Amino acid sequence: MKLLTRRALVVLVLSIIILLGLVIFTIGYIRDASTWVTHASNRHLYTNAQLMETGTIYDRKGEILFQTRDGAKKYHDNKTVRTAVLHTIGDTNDNIATGAQVAFKEKLTGWNIVSGAYRFNQRLSHFKNDLHLTLDADVCMTAYNALKGRKGTVGVYNYKTGEILCMVSSPSFDPENPPDVQADPVKFEGVYINRLLSATYTPGSAFKLVTAAAAIDNLEDIDTRIYHCDGKTNIDGVMVTCPTPHGDVSFEQALAHSCNVAFAEAILSLGASNLQDYSDMAGFNSSLMVDGIRTAAGKVNVSDAAGGDLAWAGIGQYDNTANPLCFMAYVGSIANEGVSVSPGILKGNIFSALIKPVTGKKRILSEETAEKLGNMMRKNVIDVYGEGNYQGLKLCAKSGTAQVGEDKAPHAWFVGYMDREDCPLAFVVVVENGGSGSKVAGPVAEKVLRSAVNSMN
Amino acid sequence: MSNYLESANQILNKIIALYSNIALMMGELKTIEFSDIYLLLIRWVFPVLAVTIFVRCVLPLLRSEPYNTVWGYLQVPDSIKIPLQHWENSIGRSKLSDIVINLPFVSRTHAVLSFSAGTWSVFDLGSKGGVLVNDERIVKSKTVKDGDTISLAGAEFRLLAPEDGPEQQENPAAWFSRFSHHFSSGKTLFMIFLFQFLGGIQIYFSMGQDANPKLLGIFLAFILLEASYFLFMMTYTRKYIELELLAFFLCGINLFVVASAVPDQIAKQLIAIVCGIAVFIALGLLIRDLGRARKLKYVFVFGALVLLVLNLTIGEVRFGAKNWINLGFMSFQPMELIKVAFVMAGTATLDKLLTTRNITAFIGFAGACIGALILMRDLGTAVVFFAAFLVIAFMRSGDLRTIAYACSGAVLGAIAVVSFLPYVASRFEAWGRVWEYANTIGYQQTRTLIAAASGGVLGVGGGNGFLVNIPAAANDLVFGLVCEEWGLIVALITVLIILFFAVLAVSLMRECKSPFYAIAACGAAAIFLVQAALNVFGSVDLLPLTGITLPFVSNGGTSMVTSWALLAFIKAADDRGRPDREGVGD
Ligand SMILES: [Zn+2]
């Protein structure tokens, strides 16, 4: 029988091939089942190609932002709110890939790989499938109105808990009346992109917050040093300029007045590798996960830069880019004594409330550095942006006016936070080709923050 | 300090929110039926039971037997006794002989000693040196009695009967057996009952107003049938029963599928299972005697040829293939039954296996079957026959080159068939990109994938699926149906059991009494494997969809009976006794 035992191995080989086939199917199943299940012919989820009742999406105060009724999708009653939260909620045709309708599809439809499309009971599934967001519809509406149709984005989050209160991207549209986007490609440029999560912009002077952190930690005479600005300086043939000469300035004044010449000098003494390290630490060159939604990654690469290029990189030009949300998270860490709390859009449950303090926190700056930087940002507001403009907010901020080409107006940035125990909010405002950071983006931030303070009290 | 209070306060708020949620849910609970709660809990039970049953059946069957039955001894004069562990033992110089004699004048395969109906015979395989029994040169074969001397080209042996009937010898690899010894077959059977009964109740609940208590009766009747089979076999035989337990489990899944997809056919399906078990027992008894089995082979082949002709003349066309015969009171698929004869036709006893490499008759029979299938436009079954042919032909000849020729010939043939038959070509067109043709030629496959995905790991519950509405769901797409209603784990276990039948057949080879059973078991295994592959992978788009049934699981009477008949061949190759049943008669 030894002979046949050997020949019978052919059957064993056949079995192994089929076992491999089963493994391939199972891998495919784990990878793609979530796609298969959403086919419109699936009667577990759809009737007459219309999605059956899904979970309802609420804002932090219980406003209904999205629901399905009789197979039709319904959004908020107010058109402006609908438009303002469009990029968070997503549109009816799922064009907005980071919208909750796509990103939390499994949760909303009640499908998951373990339970499949099984729902215990239609009535009960209301609770199970509902989505409670940290978003505040009123703040979003204020932000959208403040942008006045200009392209850009506004983000506000609680730097202690990570809850995102405001996430607005413009241009936008009313999801109950979707426009013909093709008809006006200029007006609707990138309309399906959530600019807070998925865009990257040249940061301009706002980036000086990263350079300043490196300088505070690594330049010993930073508190006493006086820089001299003639309005321009020549570094190996590359000109670094200021709009006007600043004369003799301390480092603190250099940040407040955004003196490029002084910063260029500081950057050259820091060196490329220092700058690279602090950029990476501040979240550049990597993306954040906002409840499973991946943001775009900003970029700082100064490994090949030297002299004038390095100087421009340190003041947020060169080929640096920043993602608004990631940058807001960095500013939040300055506010939160150097500890970054990862921003989230879903209201937590008990479990996540227990787990988040452990997993969602990361120290980025030392407590002293964060405090120094924070004081400098507070001085910026008092000395330059005008405390009167932001009365009562206890604002700490930095503006940015990012040059994006000869014939285009610069992007206006305004980032910062409120140093208030009752309203621990950090924010970012970007107005594309808006002009001066503090003059254009600043007032937007002011309106949004006031609305947020009202909402929180 | 205020920070801690703050967090405590937040947590407290969360708890309050959670409780108010639960309170709301309790309010809703009044509107929930008992069946909802039943499914909520029970759907976790099925995968656990399925995995447990699988493990409890597989481990005892795979164990290396602690005892080998010794049917006699060859005594080397003034030296050792060589145990004869099979009914047919090859003797020769070749390393692959059962008894290796490393002497230069002994041929590579010199002789066969075979034990049949209580007597031993020796066959000369055309050796150069010849075989002598009691110093008398034999022609072809001769009966040998206890104490006779056998001389192979001068090497002398004496045949001795075992002292006290067939004897058992300790096998060194017994540790594994002791480990799996702890599984009691009765407990495993009880788990199968539980699985089938709970599942039957679930399907009954899922029917709501239309539920017919007869359905529960069917499941109870089946459980009763399993119990009586078990009691009978445990009392009167000493063989393992786990193989049948696995088949019972699959039949239970089959009843789930039929109850969900075509409830009015469930009584018919239960009768098919009863017939299947009857055929399984009868065939097992018929081929137990090697001499009878050899005669039966010719009867089967003759019967198969008659069926083949009948099918080609009075066959009926259903689902595009002319593979049904209608007898008025019942109709069946003859090609399914021919599979059994086909496996029989391929078998051979050891003397034939070692002397004649000629398998022309078998090739002729295979050609007739496959040719007829192509005429009937049943190409999937043709592939099954061809694969079984390859396996059996290789077992018979051991010649890889011939097999390679046959394969390349078949590929050419397949290309010709595909280019001539547009209906086959369309299946190949959809293959691998069914989502592009989701509502046309990829309809069945995409619906299977959607259903499988909807089921998840636990399934949506028996009777709650939508795949049943797709044509042929209970046959060709049965994997998707099981996946949707009972979950991925149960579906995978179902296929793994069929795979295991094949692995078991291979593992039995070494201990097998005769090549007759070995070849039959491997032939049956090959059919199981190829059918499982074509059915499962065809429906999930890893292979082109062919419309082949999944053994034991697909709806259909003939397919069920054939599956049991093929299983009888694998059972026949297993000659081990249960360790707890020592001494009970065969
Ligand atoms: Zn300057």
PDB file of N, CA, C and O in Angstrom, chain A residues 262 282 417:
ATOM      1  N   ALA A 262      14.454  88.778  10.983  1.00  0.00           N
ATOM      2  CA  ALA A 262      14.885  88.252  12.279  1.00  0.00           C
ATOM      3  C   ALA A 262      14.755  86.729  12.303  1.00  0.00           C
ATOM      4  O   ALA A 262      15.645  86.018  12.792  1.00  0.00           O
ATOM      5  N   ALA A 282       5.492  68.642  15.076  1.00  0.00           N
ATOM      6  CA  ALA A 282       4.266  69.431  15.039  1.00  0.00           C
ATOM      7  C   ALA A 282       3.216  68.795  14.143  1.00  0.00           C
ATOM      8  O   ALA A 282       2.136  69.349  13.969  1.00  0.00           O
ATOM      9  N   TYR A 417      -5.920  80.204  19.893  1.00  0.00           N
ATOM     10  CA  TYR A 417      -6.805  79.566  20.863  1.00  0.00           C
ATOM     11  C   TYR A 417      -7.245  80.577  21.889  1.00  0.00           C
ATOM     12  O   TYR A 417      -6.681  81.679  21.976  1.00  0.00           O
TER      13      TYR A 417
END
